[in-house]
CSV table of C-alpha atoms and ligand atoms in Angstrom, one decimal:
chain,number,residue,atom,x,y,z
A,1,MET,CA,-0.1,-0.1,0.0
A,2,GLU,CA,1.5,3.2,-1.1
A,3,SER,CA,-0.2,5.9,1.3
A,4,GLU,CA,0.0,5.5,5.1
A,5,ALA,CA,-3.8,5.4,5.9
A,6,PRO,CA,-5.6,2.6,3.7
A,7,ILE,CA,-8.6,3.4,1.8
A,8,HIS,CA,-11.7,2.8,3.9
A,9,VAL,CA,-14.7,0.7,2.6
A,10,LEU,CA,-17.7,0.1,4.3
A,11,MET,CA,-19.7,-3.0,3.4
A,12,VAL,CA,-23.1,-3.6,4.4
A,13,SER,CA,-24.9,-7.1,4.1
A,14,PHE,CA,-28.5,-8.1,4.3
A,15,PRO,CA,-28.5,-10.7,7.2
A,16,GLY,CA,-28.7,-13.8,5.0
A,17,GLN,CA,-26.1,-16.4,4.7
A,18,GLY,CA,-26.6,-16.1,0.9
A,19,HIS,CA,-25.8,-12.4,1.2
A,20,VAL,CA,-22.8,-12.6,3.7
A,21,ASN,CA,-21.0,-15.2,1.9
A,22,PRO,CA,-20.3,-13.4,-1.3
A,23,LEU,CA,-19.9,-10.0,0.3
A,24,LEU,CA,-17.4,-11.4,2.9
A,25,ARG,CA,-15.4,-13.0,-0.1
A,26,LEU,CA,-15.4,-9.5,-1.7
A,27,ALA,CA,-14.5,-7.9,1.8
A,28,LYS,CA,-11.6,-10.4,2.3
A,29,PHE,CA,-10.5,-9.7,-1.6
A,30,LEU,CA,-10.3,-5.8,-1.1
A,31,ALA,CA,-8.6,-6.1,2.4
A,32,ALA,CA,-5.9,-8.7,1.2
A,33,LYS,CA,-5.5,-5.6,-1.5
A,34,GLY,CA,-4.6,-3.2,1.1
A,35,PHE,CA,-7.8,-1.7,2.0
A,36,PHE,CA,-9.4,-1.3,5.4
A,37,VAL,CA,-12.5,-2.9,5.0
A,38,THR,CA,-15.5,-2.7,7.8
A,39,PHE,CA,-18.0,-5.5,7.3
A,40,SER,CA,-21.3,-5.0,8.9
A,41,THR,CA,-24.6,-6.6,9.0
A,42,ALA,CA,-27.4,-6.9,11.6
A,43,ASP,CA,-26.3,-8.2,15.2
A,44,THR,CA,-29.0,-11.0,15.0
A,45,VAL,CA,-26.8,-12.9,12.5
A,46,GLY,CA,-23.7,-11.4,13.9
A,47,LYS,CA,-24.4,-13.3,17.1
A,48,LEU,CA,-24.6,-16.4,15.1
A,49,MET,CA,-21.4,-15.6,13.2
A,50,ARG,CA,-19.3,-14.9,16.2
A,51,THR,CA,-20.6,-18.2,17.9
A,52,ALA,CA,-19.9,-20.2,14.7
A,53,ASN,CA,-16.7,-18.8,13.7
A,54,ASP,CA,-13.4,-17.5,15.3
A,55,ILE,CA,-14.4,-13.7,14.8
A,56,SER,CA,-15.6,-10.8,17.2
A,57,HIS,CA,-17.6,-7.7,17.1
A,58,LYS,CA,-15.2,-4.7,16.3
A,59,GLN,CA,-12.3,-7.0,16.0
A,60,VAL,CA,-9.8,-5.9,13.3
A,61,ILE,CA,-7.9,-8.7,11.5
A,62,PRO,CA,-4.9,-8.1,9.3
A,63,VAL,CA,-5.6,-9.6,6.0
A,64,GLY,CA,-3.0,-9.6,3.2
A,65,ASP,CA,-1.9,-5.8,2.7
A,66,GLY,CA,-4.9,-4.5,4.6
A,67,PHE,CA,-7.4,-5.1,7.4
A,68,LEU,CA,-10.8,-6.5,7.8
A,69,LYS,CA,-13.1,-5.3,10.8
A,70,PHE,CA,-16.2,-6.8,11.8
A,71,ASP,CA,-19.1,-4.4,13.1
A,72,PHE,CA,-22.6,-5.6,13.7
A,73,PHE,CA,-25.5,-3.2,14.3
A,74,ASP,CA,-28.4,-3.7,16.4
A,75,ASP,CA,-31.5,-4.7,14.5
A,76,GLY,CA,-34.1,-4.8,17.1
A,77,GLY,CA,-34.6,-8.5,17.4
A,78,GLY,CA,-34.4,-9.6,13.8
A,79,VAL,CA,-37.2,-11.6,12.6
A,80,THR,CA,-38.8,-11.9,16.3
A,81,ASN,CA,-40.9,-9.6,17.7
A,82,THR,CA,-40.4,-8.9,21.6
A,83,ASP,CA,-43.3,-11.2,22.4
A,84,GLY,CA,-41.6,-14.0,20.6
A,85,SER,CA,-43.7,-13.9,17.6
A,86,ARG,CA,-42.4,-13.8,14.2
A,87,ARG,CA,-42.2,-10.8,12.0
A,88,THR,CA,-43.4,-10.6,8.5
A,89,LEU,CA,-40.9,-10.5,5.6
A,90,SER,CA,-41.7,-6.8,5.1
A,91,ASP,CA,-41.7,-5.7,8.8
A,92,PHE,CA,-38.2,-7.5,9.1
A,93,SER,CA,-37.0,-5.6,6.1
A,94,ALA,CA,-38.2,-2.4,7.6
A,95,GLN,CA,-36.6,-3.1,11.0
A,96,VAL,CA,-33.4,-3.9,9.4
A,97,GLU,CA,-33.5,-0.6,7.2
A,98,HIS,CA,-34.6,1.6,10.3
A,99,PHE,CA,-31.7,0.5,12.5
A,100,GLY,CA,-29.3,-0.1,9.5
A,101,ARG,CA,-29.8,3.6,8.4
A,102,GLN,CA,-29.0,5.0,11.7
A,103,TYR,CA,-25.9,2.9,11.8
A,104,VAL,CA,-24.6,3.7,8.3
A,105,CYS,CA,-25.0,7.5,9.2
A,106,GLN,CA,-23.3,7.2,12.3
A,107,VAL,CA,-20.4,5.2,10.8
A,108,ILE,CA,-19.7,7.8,8.2
A,109,LYS,CA,-19.9,10.6,10.7
A,110,ASP,CA,-17.7,8.8,13.3
A,111,HIS,CA,-15.0,8.4,10.5
A,112,ALA,CA,-15.5,11.8,8.6
A,113,GLU,CA,-13.1,13.6,10.9
A,114,THR,CA,-10.5,10.8,11.5
A,115,HIS,CA,-7.7,9.6,9.1
A,116,ARG,CA,-9.9,6.9,7.9
A,117,PRO,CA,-13.0,8.4,6.3
A,118,ILE,CA,-15.3,6.1,4.5
A,119,SER,CA,-14.3,6.3,0.7
A,120,CYS,CA,-16.8,3.8,-0.7
A,121,ILE,CA,-19.7,1.8,0.4
A,122,ILE,CA,-21.0,-1.6,-0.8
A,123,ASN,CA,-24.1,-3.3,-0.3
A,124,ASN,CA,-25.9,-6.5,-1.5
A,125,PRO,CA,-29.7,-6.9,-2.7
A,126,PHE,CA,-32.5,-6.4,0.0
A,127,VAL,CA,-30.7,-3.4,1.7
A,128,PRO,CA,-31.2,-0.8,-1.3
A,129,TRP,CA,-31.4,2.0,1.3
A,130,VAL,CA,-27.6,1.8,1.7
A,131,SER,CA,-27.1,3.3,-1.9
A,132,ASP,CA,-29.5,6.2,-0.9
A,133,VAL,CA,-27.6,6.8,2.3
A,134,ALA,CA,-24.2,7.0,0.6
A,135,ALA,CA,-25.6,9.4,-2.1
A,136,ASP,CA,-27.1,11.4,0.6
A,137,HIS,CA,-23.5,11.9,2.0
A,138,GLY,CA,-21.7,12.1,-1.5
A,139,ILE,CA,-19.9,8.8,-0.9
A,140,PRO,CA,-19.3,6.7,-4.0
A,141,SER,CA,-21.3,3.3,-3.6
A,142,ALA,CA,-21.5,0.1,-5.5
A,143,VAL,CA,-24.0,-3.0,-5.2
A,144,LEU,CA,-22.6,-6.6,-5.2
A,145,TRP,CA,-25.6,-8.4,-7.0
A,146,VAL,CA,-25.6,-11.9,-5.5
A,147,GLN,CA,-27.6,-13.6,-8.0
A,148,SER,CA,-27.0,-14.4,-11.7
A,149,ALA,CA,-26.7,-11.7,-14.4
A,150,ALA,CA,-29.8,-13.4,-16.1
A,151,SER,CA,-31.9,-12.7,-12.8
A,152,PHE,CA,-30.5,-9.2,-12.8
A,153,THR,CA,-31.9,-9.0,-16.2
A,154,ALA,CA,-35.1,-10.2,-15.4
A,155,TYR,CA,-35.6,-7.8,-12.6
A,156,TYR,CA,-34.2,-5.1,-14.5
A,157,SER,CA,-36.4,-5.7,-17.5
A,158,TYR,CA,-39.8,-6.2,-15.2
A,159,PHE,CA,-38.9,-2.8,-13.4
A,160,ASN,CA,-38.4,-1.0,-16.7
A,161,LYS,CA,-41.1,-2.8,-18.5
A,162,LEU,CA,-39.0,-3.7,-21.2
A,163,VAL,CA,-40.8,-7.2,-21.6
A,164,SER,CA,-43.9,-8.6,-20.4
A,165,PHE,CA,-44.2,-10.9,-17.6
A,166,PRO,CA,-46.8,-13.2,-16.3
A,167,SER,CA,-49.7,-11.3,-14.4
A,168,ASP,CA,-52.9,-12.2,-12.7
A,169,ALA,CA,-54.4,-11.7,-16.3
A,170,ASP,CA,-51.9,-13.9,-18.0
A,171,PRO,CA,-50.1,-16.0,-15.3
A,172,TYR,CA,-48.6,-18.6,-17.9
A,173,LEU,CA,-46.8,-16.3,-20.2
A,174,ASP,CA,-43.4,-17.2,-21.4
A,175,VAL,CA,-40.6,-14.4,-21.0
A,176,GLN,CA,-37.9,-14.0,-23.7
A,177,LEU,CA,-34.8,-12.8,-21.7
A,178,ALA,CA,-32.0,-12.4,-24.1
A,179,SER,CA,-31.2,-15.6,-25.8
A,180,VAL,CA,-33.5,-17.7,-23.4
A,181,VAL,CA,-37.3,-18.4,-23.3
A,182,LEU,CA,-38.3,-18.7,-19.5
A,183,LYS,CA,-41.5,-20.4,-19.0
A,184,TYR,CA,-43.6,-18.9,-16.4
A,185,ASN,CA,-42.4,-21.2,-13.7
A,186,GLU,CA,-38.7,-20.3,-14.7
A,187,VAL,CA,-39.2,-16.6,-14.2
A,188,PRO,CA,-37.7,-15.3,-10.8
A,189,ASP,CA,-40.7,-16.5,-8.9
A,190,PHE,CA,-41.0,-13.4,-6.6
A,191,LEU,CA,-42.1,-11.6,-9.7
A,192,HIS,CA,-44.8,-14.1,-10.4
A,193,PRO,CA,-48.3,-13.8,-9.3
A,194,PHE,CA,-48.4,-17.2,-7.8
A,195,SER,CA,-45.6,-16.7,-5.5
A,196,PRO,CA,-46.2,-16.6,-1.8
A,197,TYR,CA,-43.2,-14.2,-1.3
A,198,GLN,CA,-43.7,-11.3,-3.9
A,199,VAL,CA,-42.9,-8.7,-1.1
A,200,LEU,CA,-39.4,-9.9,-1.6
A,201,GLY,CA,-39.7,-9.1,-5.2
A,202,THR,CA,-40.8,-5.7,-4.0
A,203,VAL,CA,-37.8,-5.4,-1.8
A,204,ILE,CA,-35.4,-6.3,-4.6
A,205,LEU,CA,-37.0,-4.0,-7.2
A,206,GLU,CA,-36.3,-1.1,-4.9
A,207,GLN,CA,-32.6,-1.4,-5.8
A,208,PHE,CA,-33.8,-1.0,-9.4
A,209,ARG,CA,-35.3,2.4,-8.5
A,210,ASN,CA,-32.1,3.8,-7.3
A,211,LEU,CA,-29.8,2.1,-9.7
A,212,SER,CA,-28.3,5.4,-10.8
A,213,LYS,CA,-26.8,5.8,-7.2
A,214,PRO,CA,-24.4,3.2,-7.0
A,215,PHE,CA,-21.5,3.8,-9.6
A,216,CYS,CA,-21.1,0.3,-10.4
A,217,VAL,CA,-22.9,-3.2,-10.0
A,218,LEU,CA,-20.6,-6.0,-9.5
A,219,VAL,CA,-21.9,-9.5,-10.2
A,220,ASP,CA,-20.7,-12.9,-8.5
A,221,SER,CA,-20.6,-14.6,-11.8
A,222,PHE,CA,-18.3,-14.5,-14.8
A,223,GLU,CA,-18.3,-13.4,-18.5
A,224,GLU,CA,-17.7,-16.7,-20.3
A,225,LEU,CA,-20.9,-18.1,-18.3
A,226,GLU,CA,-23.3,-15.3,-19.0
A,227,SER,CA,-21.9,-13.4,-21.9
A,228,ASP,CA,-25.3,-12.7,-23.6
A,229,TYR,CA,-26.7,-11.0,-20.5
A,230,ILE,CA,-23.5,-9.5,-19.6
A,231,ASN,CA,-23.3,-7.9,-23.1
A,232,TYR,CA,-26.8,-7.0,-23.0
A,233,LEU,CA,-26.5,-5.3,-19.4
A,234,SER,CA,-23.4,-3.5,-20.2
A,235,LYS,CA,-25.4,-1.2,-22.7
A,236,LEU,CA,-27.5,-0.2,-19.6
A,237,VAL,CA,-25.6,-0.6,-16.5
A,238,ASN,CA,-22.1,-0.3,-15.5
A,239,ILE,CA,-21.9,-3.9,-14.6
A,240,LYS,CA,-18.8,-5.9,-13.9
A,241,PRO,CA,-18.8,-9.6,-13.5
A,242,ILE,CA,-16.0,-10.6,-10.8
A,243,GLY,CA,-16.9,-14.1,-9.9
A,244,PRO,CA,-16.7,-16.8,-8.7
A,245,LEU,CA,-15.5,-14.8,-5.8
A,246,PHE,CA,-14.9,-17.9,-3.6
A,247,LYS,CA,-12.2,-18.9,-6.1
A,248,SER,CA,-10.5,-15.6,-6.3
A,249,PRO,CA,-6.7,-15.6,-5.7
A,250,THR,CA,-6.9,-14.3,-2.3
A,251,ALA,CA,-9.4,-17.0,-1.2
A,252,THR,CA,-7.4,-19.5,-0.1
A,253,ASP,CA,-5.1,-17.5,2.3
A,254,THR,CA,-8.4,-16.1,3.8
A,255,SER,CA,-10.2,-19.4,4.0
A,256,LYS,CA,-10.3,-19.2,7.7
A,257,ILE,CA,-12.1,-16.1,8.1
A,258,ARG,CA,-15.7,-17.4,7.6
A,259,GLY,CA,-19.3,-15.9,7.9
A,260,ASP,CA,-21.2,-19.2,8.6
A,261,PHE,CA,-24.3,-19.0,10.8
A,262,LEU,CA,-24.0,-22.4,12.2
A,263,LYS,CA,-20.7,-24.4,12.8
A,264,SER,CA,-19.8,-27.0,10.3
A,265,ASP,CA,-20.2,-30.7,11.4
A,266,ASP,CA,-17.1,-32.7,10.2
A,267,CYS,CA,-17.7,-33.9,6.7
A,268,ILE,CA,-14.1,-34.1,5.3
A,269,GLU,CA,-12.8,-37.0,7.3
A,270,TRP,CA,-15.9,-39.0,6.3
A,271,LEU,CA,-15.5,-38.1,2.7
A,272,ASN,CA,-12.0,-39.0,2.7
A,273,SER,CA,-13.1,-42.6,3.5
A,274,ARG,CA,-15.3,-42.6,0.5
A,275,ALA,CA,-14.3,-43.8,-3.1
A,276,GLU,CA,-13.8,-41.3,-5.7
A,277,ALA,CA,-16.9,-39.8,-7.3
A,278,SER,CA,-19.2,-41.9,-5.2
A,279,VAL,CA,-21.0,-39.6,-3.1
A,280,VAL,CA,-24.3,-37.7,-3.6
A,281,TYR,CA,-24.0,-34.3,-1.7
A,282,ILE,CA,-27.5,-32.8,-0.8
A,283,SER,CA,-28.2,-29.4,0.7
A,284,PHE,CA,-31.2,-26.8,0.1
A,285,GLY,CA,-28.8,-23.9,1.5
A,286,SER,CA,-29.5,-21.7,4.5
A,287,ILE,CA,-33.2,-21.2,4.3
A,288,VAL,CA,-35.4,-23.4,2.3
A,289,CYS,CA,-37.0,-26.2,4.5
A,290,PRO,CA,-38.6,-28.9,2.1
A,291,PRO,CA,-41.9,-30.3,3.6
A,292,GLN,CA,-41.6,-33.4,5.6
A,293,GLU,CA,-43.4,-35.6,2.8
A,294,GLN,CA,-40.5,-34.3,0.4
A,295,VAL,CA,-37.8,-35.2,2.9
A,296,THR,CA,-39.4,-38.7,3.4
A,297,GLU,CA,-39.5,-39.3,-0.4
A,298,ILE,CA,-35.9,-38.2,-0.7
A,299,ALA,CA,-34.9,-40.6,2.2
A,300,HIS,CA,-36.4,-43.5,0.5
A,301,GLY,CA,-35.0,-42.8,-3.0
A,302,LEU,CA,-31.7,-42.7,-1.3
A,303,LEU,CA,-32.3,-46.1,0.2
A,304,ASP,CA,-33.4,-47.5,-3.1
A,305,SER,CA,-30.8,-46.2,-5.0
A,306,GLN,CA,-28.3,-47.5,-2.6
A,307,VAL,CA,-26.1,-44.4,-3.5
A,308,SER,CA,-23.5,-43.1,-0.9
A,309,PHE,CA,-24.6,-39.7,0.4
A,310,LEU,CA,-24.1,-36.6,2.6
A,311,TRP,CA,-27.1,-34.9,3.2
A,312,VAL,CA,-27.2,-31.6,4.9
A,313,LEU,CA,-30.7,-31.6,6.9
A,314,LYS,CA,-31.1,-28.6,9.1
A,315,PRO,CA,-34.1,-28.7,11.4
A,316,PRO,CA,-36.7,-26.3,10.4
A,317,ALA,CA,-35.9,-22.6,11.9
A,318,LYS,CA,-37.6,-22.1,15.3
A,319,HIS,CA,-39.8,-19.3,13.9
A,320,HIS,CA,-41.3,-21.4,11.1
A,321,GLY,CA,-42.9,-23.1,14.2
A,322,LEU,CA,-42.4,-26.6,12.3
A,323,PRO,CA,-41.6,-29.8,14.1
A,324,PRO,CA,-38.0,-31.4,13.3
A,325,TYR,CA,-37.8,-33.5,10.5
A,326,VAL,CA,-38.4,-37.1,11.0
A,327,LEU,CA,-36.5,-39.7,8.8
A,328,PRO,CA,-38.0,-43.1,8.1
A,329,GLU,CA,-37.7,-45.8,10.7
A,330,GLY,CA,-34.3,-47.3,10.7
A,331,PHE,CA,-33.0,-45.1,7.9
A,332,LEU,CA,-29.9,-44.1,9.9
A,333,GLU,CA,-29.0,-47.7,10.9
A,334,GLU,CA,-29.7,-49.0,7.5
A,335,THR,CA,-27.5,-46.2,5.7
A,336,LYS,CA,-24.6,-46.1,8.4
A,337,GLU,CA,-22.3,-47.7,6.0
A,338,LYS,CA,-23.1,-45.6,3.0
A,339,GLY,CA,-24.5,-42.3,4.2
A,340,LYS,CA,-24.0,-39.2,6.6
A,341,VAL,CA,-26.7,-36.8,7.9
A,342,VAL,CA,-25.4,-33.2,9.1
A,343,GLN,CA,-27.0,-29.9,9.9
A,344,TRP,CA,-24.3,-27.8,8.3
A,345,SER,CA,-21.5,-28.5,6.1
A,346,PRO,CA,-18.1,-26.8,4.7
A,347,GLN,CA,-19.7,-26.7,1.4
A,348,GLU,CA,-17.0,-25.4,-0.6
A,349,LYS,CA,-14.7,-28.0,0.7
A,350,VAL,CA,-17.2,-30.5,0.1
A,351,LEU,CA,-18.0,-29.7,-3.3
A,352,GLY,CA,-14.1,-29.6,-3.9
A,353,HIS,CA,-13.8,-32.9,-2.6
A,354,GLY,CA,-12.9,-35.7,-5.1
A,355,SER,CA,-15.3,-38.4,-3.4
A,356,VAL,CA,-18.3,-36.1,-4.4
A,357,ALA,CA,-20.3,-37.4,-7.6
A,358,CYS,CA,-23.1,-34.9,-7.8
A,359,PHE,CA,-25.0,-32.2,-5.9
A,360,VAL,CA,-28.7,-32.2,-5.2
A,361,THR,CA,-29.1,-28.4,-4.9
A,362,HIS,CA,-31.9,-25.9,-4.1
A,363,CYS,CA,-30.1,-23.6,-6.9
A,364,GLY,CA,-29.3,-20.9,-4.6
A,365,TRP,CA,-27.0,-18.6,-6.8
A,366,ASN,CA,-24.0,-19.2,-4.5
A,367,SER,CA,-24.5,-22.9,-4.3
A,368,SER,CA,-25.1,-22.9,-8.1
A,369,MET,CA,-22.1,-20.9,-8.6
A,370,GLU,CA,-20.0,-23.1,-6.3
A,371,GLY,CA,-21.2,-26.2,-8.1
A,372,VAL,CA,-20.5,-24.8,-11.6
A,373,ALA,CA,-16.9,-23.5,-10.6
A,374,LEU,CA,-16.1,-26.9,-8.8
A,375,GLY,CA,-17.1,-28.8,-11.9
A,376,VAL,CA,-19.8,-30.8,-10.1
A,377,PRO,CA,-23.0,-32.3,-11.9
A,378,MET,CA,-26.0,-31.3,-10.2
A,379,LEU,CA,-29.6,-32.2,-9.7
A,380,THR,CA,-31.9,-29.2,-9.4
A,381,PHE,CA,-34.4,-28.8,-6.5
A,382,PRO,CA,-35.4,-25.4,-6.2
A,383,ALA,CA,-37.8,-23.7,-4.0
A,384,TRP,CA,-38.5,-20.0,-4.9
A,385,GLY,CA,-36.9,-16.7,-6.0
A,386,ASP,CA,-34.2,-16.9,-8.6
A,387,GLN,CA,-33.7,-20.7,-7.7
A,388,VAL,CA,-36.2,-21.6,-10.2
A,389,THR,CA,-34.4,-19.4,-12.9
A,390,ASN,CA,-30.9,-20.9,-11.8
A,391,ALA,CA,-32.3,-24.3,-12.3
A,392,LYS,CA,-33.4,-23.5,-15.8
A,393,PHE,CA,-29.8,-22.4,-16.6
A,394,LEU,CA,-28.2,-25.3,-14.9
A,395,VAL,CA,-30.2,-27.8,-16.9
A,396,ASP,CA,-30.8,-26.2,-20.4
A,397,VAL,CA,-28.0,-23.6,-20.9
A,398,TYR,CA,-24.9,-24.9,-18.9
A,399,GLY,CA,-25.8,-28.4,-19.4
A,400,VAL,CA,-24.4,-29.4,-15.9
A,401,ALA,CA,-27.8,-30.6,-14.3
A,402,ILE,CA,-30.7,-32.8,-14.4
A,403,LYS,CA,-34.1,-31.3,-13.3
A,404,LEU,CA,-35.7,-33.2,-10.1
A,405,GLY,CA,-37.8,-30.8,-8.1
A,406,TYR,CA,-40.3,-28.2,-8.7
A,407,GLY,CA,-40.7,-24.6,-7.1
A,408,HIS,CA,-42.8,-24.5,-4.1
A,409,ALA,CA,-45.5,-22.6,-5.9
A,410,GLU,CA,-46.1,-25.6,-8.1
A,411,LYS,CA,-46.9,-27.6,-5.0
A,412,LYS,CA,-45.6,-31.0,-6.4
A,413,LEU,CA,-44.1,-33.7,-4.6
A,414,VAL,CA,-41.2,-35.7,-6.3
A,415,SER,CA,-41.5,-39.4,-5.7
A,416,ARG,CA,-39.1,-41.8,-4.3
A,417,ASP,CA,-39.0,-43.6,-7.5
A,418,GLU,CA,-38.2,-40.3,-9.5
A,419,VAL,CA,-35.3,-39.5,-6.9
A,420,LYS,CA,-34.0,-43.0,-7.4
A,421,LYS,CA,-34.2,-42.9,-11.1
A,422,ARG,CA,-32.5,-39.5,-11.3
A,423,LEU,CA,-29.8,-40.2,-8.8
A,424,LEU,CA,-28.7,-43.0,-10.9
A,425,GLU,CA,-28.8,-41.0,-14.0
A,426,ALA,CA,-26.6,-38.5,-12.6
A,427,THR,CA,-24.0,-40.8,-11.4
A,428,VAL,CA,-23.7,-43.5,-13.6
A,429,GLY,CA,-24.2,-43.9,-17.6
A,430,PRO,CA,-24.0,-41.5,-20.7
A,431,LYS,CA,-26.0,-38.8,-18.9
A,432,ALA,CA,-23.8,-38.7,-16.2
A,433,GLU,CA,-20.6,-38.6,-18.4
A,434,GLU,CA,-22.1,-35.7,-20.6
A,435,LEU,CA,-22.8,-33.7,-17.3
A,436,LYS,CA,-19.3,-34.5,-16.1
A,437,GLN,CA,-17.7,-33.1,-19.3
A,438,ASN,CA,-19.9,-29.9,-19.4
A,439,ALA,CA,-19.3,-29.4,-15.6
A,440,PHE,CA,-15.5,-29.8,-16.1
A,441,LYS,CA,-15.6,-27.3,-19.1
A,442,TRP,CA,-17.2,-24.6,-16.7
A,443,LYS,CA,-14.8,-25.5,-14.1
A,444,LYS,CA,-11.9,-24.7,-16.4
A,445,ALA,CA,-13.6,-21.4,-17.7
A,446,ALA,CA,-14.3,-20.4,-13.9
A,447,GLU,CA,-10.6,-21.0,-12.9
A,448,ALA,CA,-9.5,-19.0,-16.0
A,449,ALA,CA,-11.8,-16.1,-15.3
A,450,VAL,CA,-10.3,-15.5,-11.7
A,451,ALA,CA,-6.9,-16.1,-12.9
A,452,PRO,CA,-4.4,-13.0,-13.5
A,453,ASN,CA,-5.7,-11.2,-16.5
A,454,GLY,CA,-8.9,-13.4,-16.5
A,455,SER,CA,-12.1,-11.5,-17.3
A,456,SER,CA,-13.3,-11.4,-13.6
A,457,ALA,CA,-9.7,-10.6,-12.5
A,458,ARG,CA,-9.4,-7.5,-14.8
A,459,ASN,CA,-12.8,-6.3,-13.7
A,460,LEU,CA,-11.8,-6.6,-10.0
A,461,ASP,CA,-8.7,-4.6,-10.8
A,462,ALA,CA,-10.7,-1.8,-12.8
A,463,PHE,CA,-12.9,-1.7,-9.6
A,464,LEU,CA,-10.0,-1.3,-7.3
A,465,LYS,CA,-8.6,1.4,-9.7
A,466,ASP,CA,-12.1,3.2,-9.3
A,467,ILE,CA,-12.1,3.1,-5.7
A,468,LYS,CA,-8.4,4.4,-5.4
A,469,GLU,CA,-8.5,7.1,-7.9
A,470,GLY,CA,-12.1,8.4,-7.2
A,471,GLY,CA,-13.2,7.0,-10.8
A,472,ALA,CA,-16.2,6.0,-8.7
A,473,VAL,CA,-17.8,9.3,-9.0
A,474,ARG,CA,-16.9,9.7,-12.6
A,475,VAL,CA,-18.7,6.4,-13.8
A,476,ASN,CA,-21.9,7.5,-12.3
A,477,GLU,CA,-22.6,9.1,-15.4
A,478,ILE,CA,-23.1,6.0,-17.4
B,1,UDP,N1,-23.5,-23.4,2.7
B,1,UDP,C1,-22.8,-24.0,3.6
B,1,UDP,N2,-22.9,-25.2,4.2
B,1,UDP,C2,-24.1,-25.9,4.0
B,1,UDP,C3,-25.3,-25.2,3.2
B,1,UDP,C4,-24.9,-24.0,2.5
B,1,UDP,O1,-21.6,-23.6,3.8
B,1,UDP,O2,-24.5,-27.0,4.6
B,1,UDP,C5,-23.3,-22.1,2.1
B,1,UDP,C6,-23.1,-22.4,0.6
B,1,UDP,O3,-21.9,-22.9,0.6
B,1,UDP,C7,-23.6,-21.0,0.2
B,1,UDP,C8,-24.5,-20.4,1.3
B,1,UDP,O4,-24.4,-21.2,2.2
B,1,UDP,O5,-22.4,-20.3,0.1
B,1,UDP,C9,-26.1,-20.5,0.6
B,1,UDP,O6,-26.4,-19.7,-0.3
B,1,UDP,P1,-27.3,-20.0,-1.6
B,1,UDP,O7,-27.2,-18.7,-2.3
B,1,UDP,O8,-26.8,-21.1,-2.2
B,1,UDP,O9,-28.6,-20.3,-0.8
B,1,UDP,P2,-29.5,-19.6,0.4
B,1,UDP,O10,-29.0,-20.3,1.5
B,1,UDP,O11,-29.2,-18.1,0.0
B,1,UDP,O12,-30.8,-20.0,-0.1
């Protein structure tokens, strides 16, 4: 670092695992490159992060040429009201905004007169007010979009009414999005009239209302994977694909700094004992809780197919008010030689392990990107939001997955026979081979994108330059 006082970047994350992970990966990259990064999110998840990982509130950690500081803000109880009842999604989001705005204003004020004023603010989706606060204070800001560029295109097109989307009057309408036609059930479902979570669509669309405020939109994807969407968006927004962030060159050195909300169970030792490419890894991410009947069908599918498996099966979060999952009688005993059920895994390590044959995924964008970049064939089991769109791309565009499940809005159960059939199809035979070859191709492309002079590496360098040279303000004019 040339100057004595490192440039100070404030990062504000929505309190969700799928939001914290990519933003923290970017935070570690910036710190390693010599920045002082304050990483903040709501304390409800801050508490979980401190319990599960070796980090503490206001701790400043030297990282490469710079520093990373964790700083958590009070969010008035997170998803829980004072009487213990659950807040609605819109109340929760309003609560985070209420406390978060105060926090960001205070941090800006506290640092304004010091040797370490905030030079740039970066947020992820669901907290669009961060861009407003930054603009009000004349501080350049950027957004790290944590979904695909294709999903960004869908939200952008919807918000700006560039194409027609399904509506109450025409719910089964197809949507042409650049080179791909999305069926009604492949459109990010927060935008669909059948979705029970349309409120999340409203929160996401808020970021499109103030899209002129951030000087740039970073995407945790890479150009080669989504060239049609990135080319299209580049004419409209200053968009920079910089992913896969978990593969960035500084990731290995900083891998011990983690933001998991749950402590990982030990999976690696068990995977070490398994044969090469023999294990089916199953995970529905941090939020999705499949219905009990679906869990039962999956369990029987595993028994019937006799595959080896590592299954992340979290009990439903307390605020869902659902009972813990019950596995079929004798399931654990019967599968003890072949399988392992855990509550949380070190997913990147699991997917990178040679014993993993395929990944049954809910298709969250982080999981999708991790699977793609680690060259793992997948079986898609989306629930909602962009997951249904990611599933479509994994199967039909990237060619790395087999379709298995349906979005929750479709209320369809996948039978044990179907689970068995698809698991076998993805692990042995010609389809498995085809998926493997495509997955390998994308793994190589992802590695090239983050290697020195690769497409994502160049975009990251340009972004660093923008922050350092104040170019951030200039590009606002795009
Ligand atoms: N993850 C993990 N261990 C698990 C399950 C998930 O570390 O057992 C991580 C996963 O690697 C990813 C994130 O949690 O980075 C989940 O994000 P994603 O966008 O896939 O789904 P979400 O949880 O937001 O639905």
